[in-house]
Amino acid sequence: MFVRRNVTSLAPALLSVVLLTAGCAGQDDDPETASGSASSSPTPHGYVEGATEAAEQQSRLLLGDRATGETRVLDLITGEVHRTARRTGVTELTTDGRFGYFHGTDSTHVLDSGAWMVDHGDHVHYYRAKIQEVGELPGGAGTSVRSDAGVTVVTGTDGKAGVHSRADLEKGETGTPVGLPGTYAAAVVPYAEHLIALTRDGDSPAQVVVLDRSGKRVASVESECEDPKGDAVTRRGIVLGCADGALLVHEDDGAFRAEKIPYGEDVPKTERAAEFRHRPGSSTLTAPAGKDAVWVLDVTERAWTRVETGPVIAANTAGEGSPLVVLENDGALHGYDISSGKQTAVTGPLLEDVSEEAAGGTAAPVIEVDRSRAYLNDPSGKRVYEIDYNDSLRVARTFDLDVRPSLMVETGR
């Protein structure tokens, strides 16, 4: 593995140390512990057994080669590539920020990437630990996996769902799931210490119900979602894709409410936002709007923007004033100003072949985004590009690999 143009800066790391220290100060209310008595050895705030806390984001890329089943973990801090277990028949790779889920024909393999963050609201903690294989979850292609700090919910294509303890996964075990009663119209999503689900009565639109962690219904939310597809968790609540726009479900002082964010126009089914991508923690979502445009949903403003582009292969944005980054069928990355829709930057061709066949079947390249960089996988070129999206889409680093990374997700964010 070779790394080109590896440029780093110490200033962000030093600043992170200061912020981390300041943000965690005064968290212990015990006067003896707070006094720093030499006779006591207090557990540090944010301590996680078996993990090392870091002052900055510890991002790693999980990679899969659909053609051969080879998998890798690329550590973006050290540049090292770790070989992980071979998984044949994998069709999809998803993540919850720490664990990678390799969806196969009959089951889903869980890999602990060993990189994650814990958000305490006013500050965050970043961790790194060893990479480890966890085991198999039921359900293969088409299975949805959604997580929070307490549970991981697996929803099958038959609408049945099971709840796994997050603590079991962290110990390297899949554990025994708690089955939820009934069936659901879309993925069951953990949120605000509850489970948000969509149920449907016959051919009527789906309705949001709120469950406790055992599956008991504790509330029904006045709502309608025709033909639900796609979901995303944001700081503003859960976004569910519906035929006429999005449904935002949020919690306030224990009460759950739903709010429709309509497109404001008739949108053909082929141009609906059906699969959201965004930077974790951001409230700006992207989704293809047919073949030649991208939807951008500003959850804070409750507003959709349709950005006209060239033929779209992949798209994403960091939000908060950052450009919309689009991989188009010319193999180049294009940057767009979301408010005006104008193109602001374009790279030379980075991918020689952006077809789905080149990506290893049905998996097209993707764009992963964090707070400072974007990552683009190049299956046919056996490489991953690191992009500085705030510097005219400059290629900051190129990682050459020994596999075709047709599947890619980022953890540690």
CSV table of C-alpha atoms in Angstrom, one decimal:
chain,number,residue,atom,x,y,z
A,1,MET,CA,0.0,0.0,0.0
A,2,PHE,CA,1.3,3.4,-1.0
A,3,VAL,CA,0.2,6.8,0.3
A,4,ARG,CA,0.7,9.9,-1.9
A,5,ARG,CA,0.8,13.5,-0.7
A,6,ASN,CA,0.2,12.7,3.0
A,7,VAL,CA,-0.2,16.2,4.5
A,8,THR,CA,-1.1,16.6,8.2
A,9,SER,CA,-1.4,19.5,10.6
A,10,LEU,CA,-0.7,19.5,14.3
A,11,ALA,CA,-2.9,22.6,15.0
A,12,PRO,CA,-6.3,20.9,14.9
A,13,ALA,CA,-5.0,18.0,17.1
A,14,LEU,CA,-3.7,20.4,19.7
A,15,LEU,CA,-6.9,22.4,19.7
A,16,SER,CA,-8.9,19.2,20.1
A,17,VAL,CA,-6.8,18.4,23.2
A,18,VAL,CA,-7.7,21.7,24.7
A,19,LEU,CA,-11.3,21.4,23.9
A,20,LEU,CA,-11.6,17.8,25.1
A,21,THR,CA,-9.9,18.7,28.4
A,22,ALA,CA,-12.0,21.8,28.9
A,23,GLY,CA,-15.2,20.1,27.9
A,24,CYS,CA,-14.8,17.2,30.4
A,25,ALA,CA,-13.6,19.3,33.3
A,26,GLY,CA,-15.9,19.3,36.3
A,27,GLN,CA,-17.8,16.2,35.3
A,28,ASP,CA,-17.2,14.4,38.6
A,29,ASP,CA,-19.2,15.8,41.5
A,30,ASP,CA,-17.5,13.7,44.1
A,31,PRO,CA,-15.4,16.2,46.2
A,32,GLU,CA,-12.7,13.7,47.0
A,33,THR,CA,-12.3,12.7,43.3
A,34,ALA,CA,-12.5,16.4,42.3
A,35,SER,CA,-9.7,17.3,44.7
A,36,GLY,CA,-7.3,14.9,43.0
A,37,SER,CA,-6.5,13.0,46.3
A,38,ALA,CA,-3.4,10.9,45.9
A,39,SER,CA,-5.1,8.0,47.7
A,40,SER,CA,-7.8,7.6,45.0
A,41,SER,CA,-7.6,6.4,41.4
A,42,PRO,CA,-10.8,7.8,39.8
A,43,THR,CA,-12.1,6.4,36.6
A,44,PRO,CA,-11.6,9.1,34.0
A,45,HIS,CA,-14.7,10.7,32.6
A,46,GLY,CA,-15.6,9.0,29.3
A,47,TYR,CA,-13.4,5.9,30.1
A,48,VAL,CA,-14.1,2.8,27.9
A,49,GLU,CA,-12.4,-0.4,28.9
A,50,GLY,CA,-10.1,-1.8,26.2
A,51,ALA,CA,-10.1,1.4,24.2
A,52,THR,CA,-7.7,4.3,23.9
A,53,GLU,CA,-9.2,7.8,23.9
A,54,ALA,CA,-7.9,10.3,21.4
A,55,ALA,CA,-8.1,14.0,21.0
A,56,GLU,CA,-9.2,13.9,17.4
A,57,GLN,CA,-11.5,11.8,15.1
A,58,GLN,CA,-10.1,8.3,14.5
A,59,SER,CA,-11.6,7.6,11.1
A,60,ARG,CA,-11.3,4.2,9.4
A,61,LEU,CA,-12.7,3.0,6.1
A,62,LEU,CA,-14.2,-0.4,5.8
A,63,LEU,CA,-13.8,-1.8,2.3
A,64,GLY,CA,-15.2,-4.8,0.5
A,65,ASP,CA,-14.4,-6.4,-2.9
A,66,ARG,CA,-17.7,-7.9,-4.1
A,67,ALA,CA,-16.0,-10.0,-6.8
A,68,THR,CA,-13.6,-11.8,-4.5
A,69,GLY,CA,-15.1,-11.3,-1.0
A,70,GLU,CA,-11.8,-9.8,0.3
A,71,THR,CA,-12.3,-7.1,3.0
A,72,ARG,CA,-10.0,-4.5,4.4
A,73,VAL,CA,-9.9,-1.8,7.0
A,74,LEU,CA,-8.0,1.4,6.1
A,75,ASP,CA,-6.9,3.4,9.1
A,76,LEU,CA,-7.0,7.1,8.0
A,77,ILE,CA,-4.8,8.2,10.9
A,78,THR,CA,-1.9,5.8,10.3
A,79,GLY,CA,-2.4,5.0,6.6
A,80,GLU,CA,-2.2,1.3,7.4
A,81,VAL,CA,-4.4,-1.3,5.7
A,82,HIS,CA,-5.6,-4.2,7.9
A,83,ARG,CA,-6.7,-7.5,6.3
A,84,THR,CA,-10.0,-8.8,7.7
A,85,ALA,CA,-12.0,-12.0,7.1
A,86,ARG,CA,-13.0,-12.9,3.5
A,87,ARG,CA,-16.8,-12.7,2.9
A,88,THR,CA,-18.1,-14.2,-0.3
A,89,GLY,CA,-21.5,-13.2,-1.6
A,90,VAL,CA,-21.6,-9.8,0.1
A,91,THR,CA,-23.9,-7.4,-1.8
A,92,GLU,CA,-24.0,-4.4,0.5
A,93,LEU,CA,-22.0,-2.8,3.3
A,94,THR,CA,-23.5,-0.4,5.9
A,95,THR,CA,-22.4,1.0,9.2
A,96,ASP,CA,-23.6,2.7,12.3
A,97,GLY,CA,-20.4,4.6,12.9
A,98,ARG,CA,-18.5,1.8,14.6
A,99,PHE,CA,-19.6,-1.6,13.3
A,100,GLY,CA,-19.6,-2.6,9.7
A,101,TYR,CA,-22.4,-4.8,8.4
A,102,PHE,CA,-21.5,-7.0,5.5
A,103,HIS,CA,-24.9,-8.1,4.0
A,104,GLY,CA,-24.7,-11.5,2.3
A,105,THR,CA,-27.2,-13.8,0.8
A,106,ASP,CA,-28.5,-15.4,4.0
A,107,SER,CA,-26.9,-13.4,6.9
A,108,THR,CA,-25.1,-10.2,7.8
A,109,HIS,CA,-21.6,-10.4,9.1
A,110,VAL,CA,-20.6,-7.8,11.8
A,111,LEU,CA,-17.1,-6.3,12.0
A,112,ASP,CA,-16.0,-4.1,14.8
A,113,SER,CA,-13.9,-1.4,13.1
A,114,GLY,CA,-12.4,-0.3,16.5
A,115,ALA,CA,-13.1,3.4,15.8
A,116,TRP,CA,-16.0,5.4,17.1
A,117,MET,CA,-17.1,8.5,18.8
A,118,VAL,CA,-19.4,9.3,21.8
A,119,ASP,CA,-21.4,12.5,21.5
A,120,HIS,CA,-22.1,14.1,24.9
A,121,GLY,CA,-23.8,17.2,23.4
A,122,ASP,CA,-21.4,19.9,24.5
A,123,HIS,CA,-18.4,17.8,23.7
A,124,VAL,CA,-17.4,14.4,22.1
A,125,HIS,CA,-15.0,11.6,22.9
A,126,TYR,CA,-13.1,9.7,20.2
A,127,TYR,CA,-11.9,6.2,20.7
A,128,ARG,CA,-9.8,3.6,18.9
A,129,ALA,CA,-9.4,-0.1,19.8
A,130,LYS,CA,-8.5,-3.3,18.1
A,131,ILE,CA,-10.4,-4.5,15.0
A,132,GLN,CA,-12.4,-7.7,15.7
A,133,GLU,CA,-14.9,-10.0,14.0
A,134,VAL,CA,-18.1,-10.1,15.9
A,135,GLY,CA,-20.4,-12.7,14.2
A,136,GLU,CA,-23.5,-13.2,12.1
A,137,LEU,CA,-26.9,-11.4,12.4
A,138,PRO,CA,-29.9,-13.0,10.8
A,139,GLY,CA,-31.0,-11.7,7.4
A,140,GLY,CA,-29.0,-11.0,4.3
A,141,ALA,CA,-29.6,-8.8,1.3
A,142,GLY,CA,-32.2,-6.2,2.0
A,143,THR,CA,-31.9,-6.4,5.8
A,144,SER,CA,-31.8,-3.0,7.5
A,145,VAL,CA,-29.6,-2.5,10.6
A,146,ARG,CA,-30.1,0.7,12.7
A,147,SER,CA,-28.3,1.5,16.0
A,148,ASP,CA,-27.9,3.9,18.9
A,149,ALA,CA,-25.7,3.7,22.0
A,150,GLY,CA,-28.0,1.1,23.6
A,151,VAL,CA,-29.4,-1.2,21.0
A,152,THR,CA,-29.0,-2.4,17.4
A,153,VAL,CA,-32.2,-3.3,15.6
A,154,VAL,CA,-32.3,-5.7,12.6
A,155,THR,CA,-35.4,-5.4,10.3
A,156,GLY,CA,-35.8,-8.1,7.7
A,157,THR,CA,-37.4,-7.9,4.3
A,158,ASP,CA,-40.4,-9.6,5.8
A,159,GLY,CA,-40.9,-6.7,8.1
A,160,LYS,CA,-40.0,-8.6,11.3
A,161,ALA,CA,-37.5,-7.0,13.6
A,162,GLY,CA,-35.2,-8.0,16.5
A,163,VAL,CA,-33.4,-5.9,19.0
A,164,HIS,CA,-29.7,-6.7,19.9
A,165,SER,CA,-27.9,-5.4,23.0
A,166,ARG,CA,-25.2,-2.9,21.9
A,167,ALA,CA,-23.2,-4.1,24.9
A,168,ASP,CA,-23.0,-7.6,23.4
A,169,LEU,CA,-21.7,-6.3,20.1
A,170,GLU,CA,-19.1,-4.2,22.0
A,171,LYS,CA,-17.9,-7.4,23.7
A,172,GLY,CA,-17.6,-9.2,20.4
A,173,GLU,CA,-20.8,-11.2,20.6
A,174,THR,CA,-24.1,-10.9,18.7
A,175,GLY,CA,-26.1,-12.1,21.7
A,176,THR,CA,-29.8,-13.2,21.6
A,177,PRO,CA,-32.1,-10.7,20.1
A,178,VAL,CA,-35.5,-9.6,21.6
A,179,GLY,CA,-38.1,-10.1,18.8
A,180,LEU,CA,-40.5,-7.3,18.3
A,181,PRO,CA,-44.2,-8.2,17.9
A,182,GLY,CA,-45.8,-7.7,14.5
A,183,THR,CA,-44.3,-6.5,11.2
A,184,TYR,CA,-43.2,-3.1,10.0
A,185,ALA,CA,-43.4,-1.2,6.8
A,186,ALA,CA,-39.7,0.1,7.0
A,187,ALA,CA,-36.6,-0.1,9.1
A,188,VAL,CA,-37.2,0.2,12.8
A,189,VAL,CA,-35.0,3.1,14.1
A,190,PRO,CA,-33.7,3.6,17.7
A,191,TYR,CA,-34.2,7.2,18.8
A,192,ALA,CA,-34.5,9.0,22.1
A,193,GLU,CA,-34.4,5.8,24.1
A,194,HIS,CA,-37.3,4.4,22.1
A,195,LEU,CA,-37.9,2.7,18.8
A,196,ILE,CA,-39.6,4.5,15.9
A,197,ALA,CA,-41.5,2.3,13.6
A,198,LEU,CA,-43.9,2.5,10.7
A,199,THR,CA,-47.0,0.3,10.6
A,200,ARG,CA,-49.6,-0.1,7.9
A,201,ASP,CA,-53.2,-1.2,7.9
A,202,GLY,CA,-53.9,-2.8,4.5
A,203,ASP,CA,-53.3,-0.4,1.7
A,204,SER,CA,-53.5,2.7,3.8
A,205,PRO,CA,-50.5,5.0,4.3
A,206,ALA,CA,-48.0,3.9,6.9
A,207,GLN,CA,-48.2,5.6,10.4
A,208,VAL,CA,-45.5,6.3,12.9
A,209,VAL,CA,-45.7,4.4,16.2
A,210,VAL,CA,-43.3,4.7,19.2
A,211,LEU,CA,-42.2,1.5,20.9
A,212,ASP,CA,-40.2,0.9,24.1
A,213,ARG,CA,-37.1,-1.2,23.8
A,214,SER,CA,-39.1,-4.4,24.4
A,215,GLY,CA,-41.5,-3.6,21.5
A,216,LYS,CA,-44.4,-2.4,23.6
A,217,ARG,CA,-46.3,0.4,21.8
A,218,VAL,CA,-46.2,3.5,24.0
A,219,ALA,CA,-47.5,6.1,21.6
A,220,SER,CA,-49.0,6.6,18.2
A,221,VAL,CA,-48.0,9.8,16.3
A,222,GLU,CA,-50.4,11.6,14.0
A,223,SER,CA,-48.8,11.1,10.7
A,224,GLU,CA,-49.1,9.5,7.2
A,225,CYS,CA,-46.2,8.2,5.0
A,226,GLU,CA,-47.2,6.8,1.6
A,227,ASP,CA,-44.7,4.3,0.2
A,228,PRO,CA,-41.9,4.8,2.8
A,229,LYS,CA,-38.3,4.6,1.5
A,230,GLY,CA,-35.1,5.8,3.2
A,231,ASP,CA,-34.4,7.1,6.6
A,232,ALA,CA,-31.7,9.2,8.4
A,233,VAL,CA,-31.0,10.2,12.0
A,234,THR,CA,-30.2,13.9,12.5
A,235,ARG,CA,-29.8,16.2,15.5
A,236,ARG,CA,-33.3,17.5,14.6
A,237,GLY,CA,-34.9,14.1,14.7
A,238,ILE,CA,-35.5,11.1,12.4
A,239,VAL,CA,-36.2,11.8,8.7
A,240,LEU,CA,-38.4,9.3,6.8
A,241,GLY,CA,-38.7,9.4,3.1
A,242,CYS,CA,-42.3,9.4,1.8
A,243,ALA,CA,-44.0,9.7,-1.6
A,244,ASP,CA,-44.8,13.4,-1.1
A,245,GLY,CA,-41.6,14.4,0.7
A,246,ALA,CA,-40.1,13.7,4.1
A,247,LEU,CA,-41.6,13.0,7.5
A,248,LEU,CA,-39.6,14.4,10.4
A,249,VAL,CA,-40.2,12.6,13.8
A,250,HIS,CA,-38.8,14.4,16.8
A,251,GLU,CA,-39.0,14.2,20.6
A,252,ASP,CA,-39.5,17.1,23.0
A,253,ASP,CA,-39.8,16.5,26.8
A,254,GLY,CA,-40.9,12.9,26.3
A,255,ALA,CA,-43.6,13.8,23.6
A,256,PHE,CA,-43.1,12.6,20.1
A,257,ARG,CA,-44.4,14.5,17.1
A,258,ALA,CA,-44.3,14.2,13.3
A,259,GLU,CA,-44.0,17.0,10.8
A,260,LYS,CA,-44.2,16.7,7.1
A,261,ILE,CA,-41.7,18.4,4.9
A,262,PRO,CA,-43.3,18.3,1.4
A,263,TYR,CA,-41.5,18.6,-1.9
A,264,GLY,CA,-43.9,21.4,-2.8
A,265,GLU,CA,-44.4,19.9,-6.3
A,266,ASP,CA,-45.4,16.7,-7.9
A,267,VAL,CA,-42.4,14.4,-8.0
A,268,PRO,CA,-42.3,11.3,-10.2
A,269,LYS,CA,-41.5,8.1,-8.3
A,270,THR,CA,-38.2,7.7,-10.2
A,271,GLU,CA,-37.1,11.2,-8.9
A,272,ARG,CA,-38.1,10.8,-5.3
A,273,ALA,CA,-35.5,10.9,-2.5
A,274,ALA,CA,-35.3,7.3,-1.5
A,275,GLU,CA,-31.8,6.9,-0.1
A,276,PHE,CA,-30.3,9.6,2.1
A,277,ARG,CA,-26.6,10.3,2.5
A,278,HIS,CA,-25.1,12.9,4.9
A,279,ARG,CA,-22.3,13.6,7.3
A,280,PRO,CA,-23.2,12.1,10.7
A,281,GLY,CA,-24.3,14.9,13.0
A,282,SER,CA,-25.3,17.1,10.1
A,283,SER,CA,-28.9,18.1,9.4
A,284,THR,CA,-28.4,18.5,5.7
A,285,LEU,CA,-29.3,15.4,3.7
A,286,THR,CA,-28.7,14.5,0.0
A,287,ALA,CA,-30.4,12.0,-2.3
A,288,PRO,CA,-30.4,11.5,-6.1
A,289,ALA,CA,-33.3,13.2,-7.8
A,290,GLY,CA,-33.5,11.0,-10.8
A,291,LYS,CA,-30.5,10.7,-13.2
A,292,ASP,CA,-29.4,14.4,-13.6
A,293,ALA,CA,-30.1,16.1,-10.3
A,294,VAL,CA,-29.7,15.9,-6.5
A,295,TRP,CA,-32.1,16.6,-3.7
A,296,VAL,CA,-30.8,18.5,-0.7
A,297,LEU,CA,-32.9,18.5,2.4
A,298,ASP,CA,-32.2,21.2,5.0
A,299,VAL,CA,-33.9,19.7,8.0
A,300,THR,CA,-33.4,22.8,10.2
A,301,GLU,CA,-35.1,25.0,7.6
A,302,ARG,CA,-37.6,22.3,6.6
A,303,ALA,CA,-36.8,23.0,3.0
A,304,TRP,CA,-35.9,20.9,-0.1
A,305,THR,CA,-33.6,22.2,-2.8
A,306,ARG,CA,-33.2,20.5,-6.2
A,307,VAL,CA,-29.7,21.0,-7.7
A,308,GLU,CA,-29.4,20.3,-11.4
A,309,THR,CA,-26.2,18.4,-12.1
A,310,GLY,CA,-24.8,16.2,-14.8
A,311,PRO,CA,-25.6,12.4,-14.7
A,312,VAL,CA,-25.3,11.5,-11.0
A,313,ILE,CA,-23.3,8.4,-9.8
A,314,ALA,CA,-22.9,9.5,-6.1
A,315,ALA,CA,-23.5,12.6,-4.0
A,316,ASN,CA,-22.9,13.9,-0.5
A,317,THR,CA,-22.3,17.0,1.5
A,318,ALA,CA,-20.9,18.0,4.9
A,319,GLY,CA,-23.7,20.6,5.3
A,320,GLU,CA,-23.2,23.9,7.1
A,321,GLY,CA,-22.1,25.9,4.1
A,322,SER,CA,-20.0,23.2,2.5
A,323,PRO,CA,-20.5,22.3,-1.2
A,324,LEU,CA,-22.6,19.6,-2.6
A,325,VAL,CA,-20.0,17.0,-3.9
A,326,VAL,CA,-21.2,14.9,-6.9
A,327,LEU,CA,-19.5,12.2,-8.8
A,328,GLU,CA,-20.8,12.4,-12.4
A,329,ASN,CA,-20.5,9.9,-15.2
A,330,ASP,CA,-17.4,11.7,-16.6
A,331,GLY,CA,-15.5,10.2,-13.7
A,332,ALA,CA,-14.9,13.6,-12.1
A,333,LEU,CA,-16.0,15.2,-8.9
A,334,HIS,CA,-18.1,18.3,-9.2
A,335,GLY,CA,-18.8,20.8,-6.5
A,336,TYR,CA,-22.0,22.9,-6.4
A,337,ASP,CA,-23.2,25.8,-4.3
A,338,ILE,CA,-26.4,24.5,-2.7
A,339,SER,CA,-28.2,27.8,-2.5
A,340,SER,CA,-27.5,28.9,-6.0
A,341,GLY,CA,-27.1,25.6,-7.8
A,342,LYS,CA,-24.0,26.9,-9.5
A,343,GLN,CA,-21.0,24.7,-10.1
A,344,THR,CA,-18.0,26.0,-8.0
A,345,ALA,CA,-15.3,23.4,-8.7
A,346,VAL,CA,-14.5,20.3,-10.7
A,347,THR,CA,-11.6,17.8,-10.7
A,348,GLY,CA,-10.0,16.1,-13.6
A,349,PRO,CA,-11.4,12.6,-14.2
A,350,LEU,CA,-10.5,10.5,-11.2
A,351,LEU,CA,-12.3,7.3,-12.2
A,352,GLU,CA,-11.8,5.8,-15.6
A,353,ASP,CA,-14.9,3.6,-15.4
A,354,VAL,CA,-17.8,4.6,-13.2
A,355,SER,CA,-20.2,1.9,-14.3
A,356,GLU,CA,-21.8,-0.4,-11.8
A,357,GLU,CA,-20.1,-3.3,-13.5
A,358,ALA,CA,-16.7,-1.8,-12.8
A,359,ALA,CA,-17.7,-1.4,-9.2
A,360,GLY,CA,-18.4,-5.1,-8.9
A,361,GLY,CA,-22.0,-5.7,-9.8
A,362,THR,CA,-24.7,-3.5,-8.5
A,363,ALA,CA,-22.6,-1.3,-6.2
A,364,ALA,CA,-21.6,2.0,-7.6
A,365,PRO,CA,-18.9,4.2,-6.1
A,366,VAL,CA,-19.9,6.3,-3.0
A,367,ILE,CA,-18.8,9.5,-1.4
A,368,GLU,CA,-18.2,9.4,2.4
A,369,VAL,CA,-17.9,12.8,4.2
A,370,ASP,CA,-16.7,13.8,7.6
A,371,ARG,CA,-15.9,17.2,9.1
A,372,SER,CA,-12.8,17.9,7.0
A,373,ARG,CA,-12.5,15.4,4.2
A,374,ALA,CA,-14.5,13.4,1.7
A,375,TYR,CA,-13.6,9.9,0.5
A,376,LEU,CA,-14.2,8.4,-3.0
A,377,ASN,CA,-13.7,4.7,-3.8
A,378,ASP,CA,-12.3,3.8,-7.2
A,379,PRO,CA,-13.0,0.0,-7.6
A,380,SER,CA,-11.4,-0.4,-11.1
A,381,GLY,CA,-8.4,1.6,-10.1
A,382,LYS,CA,-8.0,-0.2,-6.7
A,383,ARG,CA,-7.7,3.0,-4.8
A,384,VAL,CA,-9.4,5.5,-2.5
A,385,TYR,CA,-9.2,9.2,-2.9
A,386,GLU,CA,-9.2,11.6,0.0
A,387,ILE,CA,-10.7,15.0,-1.0
A,388,ASP,CA,-10.4,18.4,0.7
A,389,TYR,CA,-13.9,19.6,-0.3
A,390,ASN,CA,-13.2,23.1,1.2
A,391,ASP,CA,-10.2,23.5,-1.1
A,392,SER,CA,-11.8,23.3,-4.6
A,393,LEU,CA,-12.0,19.5,-4.3
A,394,ARG,CA,-8.3,19.1,-4.0
A,395,VAL,CA,-7.0,15.5,-3.9
A,396,ALA,CA,-5.2,15.4,-0.5
A,397,ARG,CA,-4.2,11.8,-0.4
A,398,THR,CA,-4.5,8.7,-2.6
A,399,PHE,CA,-4.5,5.2,-1.0
A,400,ASP,CA,-3.5,2.4,-3.3
A,401,LEU,CA,-4.9,-1.0,-2.4
A,402,ASP,CA,-4.6,-4.7,-3.3
A,403,VAL,CA,-8.4,-5.2,-3.7
A,404,ARG,CA,-11.2,-3.5,-5.7
A,405,PRO,CA,-13.0,-1.4,-3.0
A,406,SER,CA,-16.5,-1.7,-4.6
A,407,LEU,CA,-18.0,-1.3,-1.1
A,408,MET,CA,-17.0,1.4,1.4
A,409,VAL,CA,-18.2,3.0,4.6
A,410,GLU,CA,-16.5,5.3,7.1
A,411,THR,CA,-16.4,4.7,10.9
A,412,GLY,CA,-15.1,6.8,13.8
A,413,ARG,CA,-17.1,9.9,13.0
